[in-house]
mmCIF file of C-alpha atoms in Angstrom:
data_model
loop_
_atom_site.group_PDB
_atom_site.id
_atom_site.type_symbol
_atom_site.label_atom_id
_atom_site.label_comp_id
_atom_site.label_asym_id
_atom_site.label_seq_id
_atom_site.Cartn_x
_atom_site.Cartn_y
_atom_site.Cartn_z
ATOM 1 C CA UNK A 43 0.872 -57.442 13.850
ATOM 2 C CA UNK A 44 3.602 -54.959 14.777
ATOM 3 C CA UNK A 45 7.228 -56.074 14.424
ATOM 4 C CA UNK A 46 10.445 -54.847 16.012
ATOM 5 C CA UNK A 47 11.702 -53.773 12.585
ATOM 6 C CA UNK A 48 8.567 -51.688 12.016
ATOM 7 C CA UNK A 49 8.872 -49.947 15.401
ATOM 8 C CA UNK A 50 12.604 -49.313 14.844
ATOM 9 C CA UNK A 51 11.789 -47.766 11.465
ATOM 10 C CA UNK A 52 9.189 -45.417 12.997
ATOM 11 C CA UNK A 53 11.504 -44.319 15.823
ATOM 12 C CA UNK A 54 14.398 -43.748 13.406
ATOM 13 C CA UNK A 55 12.855 -40.349 12.693
ATOM 14 C CA UNK A 56 13.351 -39.298 16.321
ATOM 15 C CA UNK A 57 16.912 -40.638 16.306
ATOM 16 C CA UNK A 58 17.687 -38.578 13.215
ATOM 17 C CA UNK A 59 16.056 -35.413 14.565
ATOM 18 C CA UNK A 60 13.142 -35.709 12.136
ATOM 19 C CA UNK A 61 10.104 -35.407 14.395
ATOM 20 C CA UNK A 62 7.767 -35.025 11.416
ATOM 21 C CA UNK A 63 8.808 -38.444 10.110
ATOM 22 C CA UNK A 64 8.005 -40.011 13.489
ATOM 23 C CA UNK A 65 4.757 -38.088 14.018
ATOM 24 C CA UNK A 66 3.481 -39.186 10.597
ATOM 25 C CA UNK A 67 2.877 -42.546 12.337
ATOM 26 C CA UNK A 68 0.957 -41.009 15.273
ATOM 27 C CA UNK A 69 -2.836 -40.712 15.133
ATOM 28 C CA UNK A 70 -4.134 -37.138 15.201
ATOM 29 C CA UNK A 71 -6.348 -38.137 18.153
ATOM 30 C CA UNK A 72 -3.626 -39.985 20.057
ATOM 31 C CA UNK A 73 -4.192 -40.470 23.785
ATOM 32 C CA UNK A 74 -0.758 -39.652 25.251
ATOM 33 C CA UNK A 75 -0.017 -39.577 28.973
ATOM 34 C CA UNK A 76 3.296 -38.154 30.148
ATOM 35 C CA UNK A 77 3.750 -39.271 33.740
ATOM 36 C CA UNK A 78 5.539 -37.242 36.379
ATOM 37 C CA UNK A 79 5.535 -33.960 38.246
ATOM 38 C CA UNK A 80 7.162 -31.579 35.790
ATOM 39 C CA UNK A 81 6.232 -28.991 33.179
ATOM 40 C CA UNK A 82 5.843 -31.590 30.397
ATOM 41 C CA UNK A 83 3.601 -33.973 32.384
ATOM 42 C CA UNK A 84 -0.018 -34.258 31.410
ATOM 43 C CA UNK A 85 -2.736 -36.137 29.599
ATOM 44 C CA UNK A 86 -2.784 -35.073 25.963
ATOM 45 C CA UNK A 87 -5.796 -35.970 23.809
ATOM 46 C CA UNK A 88 -4.336 -35.140 20.393
ATOM 47 C CA UNK A 89 -1.066 -35.125 18.519
ATOM 48 C CA UNK A 90 -1.103 -31.334 18.253
ATOM 49 C CA UNK A 91 -1.676 -30.933 22.016
ATOM 50 C CA UNK A 92 1.132 -33.384 22.789
ATOM 51 C CA UNK A 93 3.602 -31.659 20.475
ATOM 52 C CA UNK A 94 2.690 -28.217 21.863
ATOM 53 C CA UNK A 95 2.919 -29.429 25.460
ATOM 54 C CA UNK A 96 6.217 -31.285 25.117
ATOM 55 C CA UNK A 97 8.335 -31.099 21.954
ATOM 56 C CA UNK A 98 7.608 -27.396 21.341
ATOM 57 C CA UNK A 99 8.622 -26.570 24.927
ATOM 58 C CA UNK A 100 11.760 -28.701 24.661
ATOM 59 C CA UNK A 101 12.698 -26.991 21.389
ATOM 60 C CA UNK A 102 12.972 -23.700 23.284
ATOM 61 C CA UNK A 103 15.692 -25.059 25.586
ATOM 62 C CA UNK A 104 17.279 -27.841 23.509
ATOM 63 C CA UNK A 105 18.661 -26.212 20.331
ATOM 64 C CA UNK A 106 19.048 -29.542 18.505
ATOM 65 C CA UNK A 107 15.895 -31.126 19.919
ATOM 66 C CA UNK A 108 15.584 -34.049 22.320
ATOM 67 C CA UNK A 109 17.827 -36.315 20.189
ATOM 68 C CA UNK A 110 16.116 -39.520 21.324
ATOM 69 C CA UNK A 111 17.836 -42.840 20.671
ATOM 70 C CA UNK A 112 16.183 -46.242 21.092
ATOM 71 C CA UNK A 113 18.154 -48.397 23.525
ATOM 72 C CA UNK A 114 15.787 -51.318 24.125
ATOM 73 C CA UNK A 115 12.630 -52.503 22.475
ATOM 74 C CA UNK A 116 10.045 -55.153 23.308
ATOM 75 C CA UNK A 117 7.149 -55.834 20.957
ATOM 76 C CA UNK A 118 4.124 -58.016 21.643
ATOM 77 C CA UNK A 119 1.014 -58.095 19.488
ATOM 78 C CA UNK A 120 -0.083 -54.461 18.995
ATOM 79 C CA UNK A 121 2.099 -52.926 21.728
ATOM 80 C CA UNK A 122 5.720 -51.926 22.100
ATOM 81 C CA UNK A 123 7.777 -50.936 25.110
ATOM 82 C CA UNK A 124 10.447 -48.537 23.906
ATOM 83 C CA UNK A 125 13.312 -47.390 26.119
ATOM 84 C CA UNK A 126 14.899 -44.173 24.885
ATOM 85 C CA UNK A 127 17.890 -42.079 25.883
ATOM 86 C CA UNK A 128 18.251 -38.367 25.172
ATOM 87 C CA UNK A 129 21.607 -37.215 23.798
ATOM 88 C CA UNK A 130 20.630 -33.532 23.908
ATOM 89 C CA UNK A 131 22.489 -30.545 25.314
ATOM 90 C CA UNK A 132 20.576 -27.524 26.596
ATOM 91 C CA UNK A 133 21.207 -23.894 25.684
ATOM 92 C CA UNK A 134 23.181 -23.422 28.921
ATOM 93 C CA UNK A 135 25.364 -26.477 28.206
ATOM 94 C CA UNK A 136 23.512 -28.857 30.574
ATOM 95 C CA UNK A 137 23.766 -32.414 29.294
ATOM 96 C CA UNK A 138 20.102 -33.522 29.186
ATOM 97 C CA UNK A 139 20.859 -37.151 29.964
ATOM 98 C CA UNK A 140 17.254 -38.236 30.395
ATOM 99 C CA UNK A 141 15.942 -41.782 30.044
ATOM 100 C CA UNK A 142 12.449 -42.582 28.837
ATOM 101 C CA UNK A 143 10.168 -45.573 28.717
ATOM 102 C CA UNK A 144 7.233 -45.314 26.345
ATOM 103 C CA UNK A 145 4.498 -47.959 26.339
ATOM 104 C CA UNK A 146 3.083 -47.598 22.850
ATOM 105 C CA UNK A 147 -0.144 -49.073 21.472
ATOM 106 C CA UNK A 148 -0.753 -49.406 17.749
ATOM 107 C CA UNK A 149 -4.033 -49.443 15.856
ATOM 108 C CA UNK A 150 -2.976 -50.978 12.580
ATOM 109 C CA UNK A 151 0.331 -49.294 11.847
ATOM 110 C CA UNK A 152 -0.507 -46.083 13.676
ATOM 111 C CA UNK A 153 0.310 -45.117 17.268
ATOM 112 C CA UNK A 154 -2.969 -44.365 19.050
ATOM 113 C CA UNK A 155 -2.005 -44.531 22.766
ATOM 114 C CA UNK A 156 1.190 -43.847 24.708
ATOM 115 C CA UNK A 157 2.178 -43.812 28.364
ATOM 116 C CA UNK A 158 5.540 -42.110 28.777
ATOM 117 C CA UNK A 159 7.754 -42.285 31.858
ATOM 118 C CA UNK A 160 10.839 -40.104 32.410
ATOM 119 C CA UNK A 161 13.003 -38.430 35.042
ATOM 120 C CA UNK A 162 10.893 -35.576 36.468
ATOM 121 C CA UNK A 163 13.846 -34.088 38.365
ATOM 122 C CA UNK A 164 15.917 -33.902 35.175
ATOM 123 C CA UNK A 165 13.115 -32.069 33.336
ATOM 124 C CA UNK A 166 12.642 -29.669 36.275
ATOM 125 C CA UNK A 167 16.386 -28.920 36.288
ATOM 126 C CA UNK A 168 16.396 -28.377 32.526
ATOM 127 C CA UNK A 169 13.700 -25.700 32.708
ATOM 128 C CA UNK A 170 15.001 -24.155 35.936
ATOM 129 C CA UNK A 171 18.421 -23.594 34.360
ATOM 130 C CA UNK A 172 16.991 -22.617 30.938
ATOM 131 C CA UNK A 173 13.891 -20.498 31.603
ATOM 132 C CA UNK A 174 11.552 -19.872 28.675
#
């Protein structure tokens, strides 16, 4: 059974800017849906596709990464609802004050499914003002 402490420990990597530490707990064949109508939205069928479609794109416009901090957490059985807040600043100085809600499913101790919700307008503005 997944605990709040375990989920906090996994997400600590994202809070500290260490994506590799976080992604070590994500299944290579993760099923990750990013909801919305923006350049990062999509249905990713692997960890490598998700990273290429989201974090790699964000790295081009957010010099210090997304800087995601856990604000709220709810854990039940093998699922967690994680609310995150980005503390990032874009290359042009835009404060990327985005909020996220990730519904995360665990298989054992590994993340195997995620549905992610975020502010589509904020992402669109980020890329409009910081073209790649």
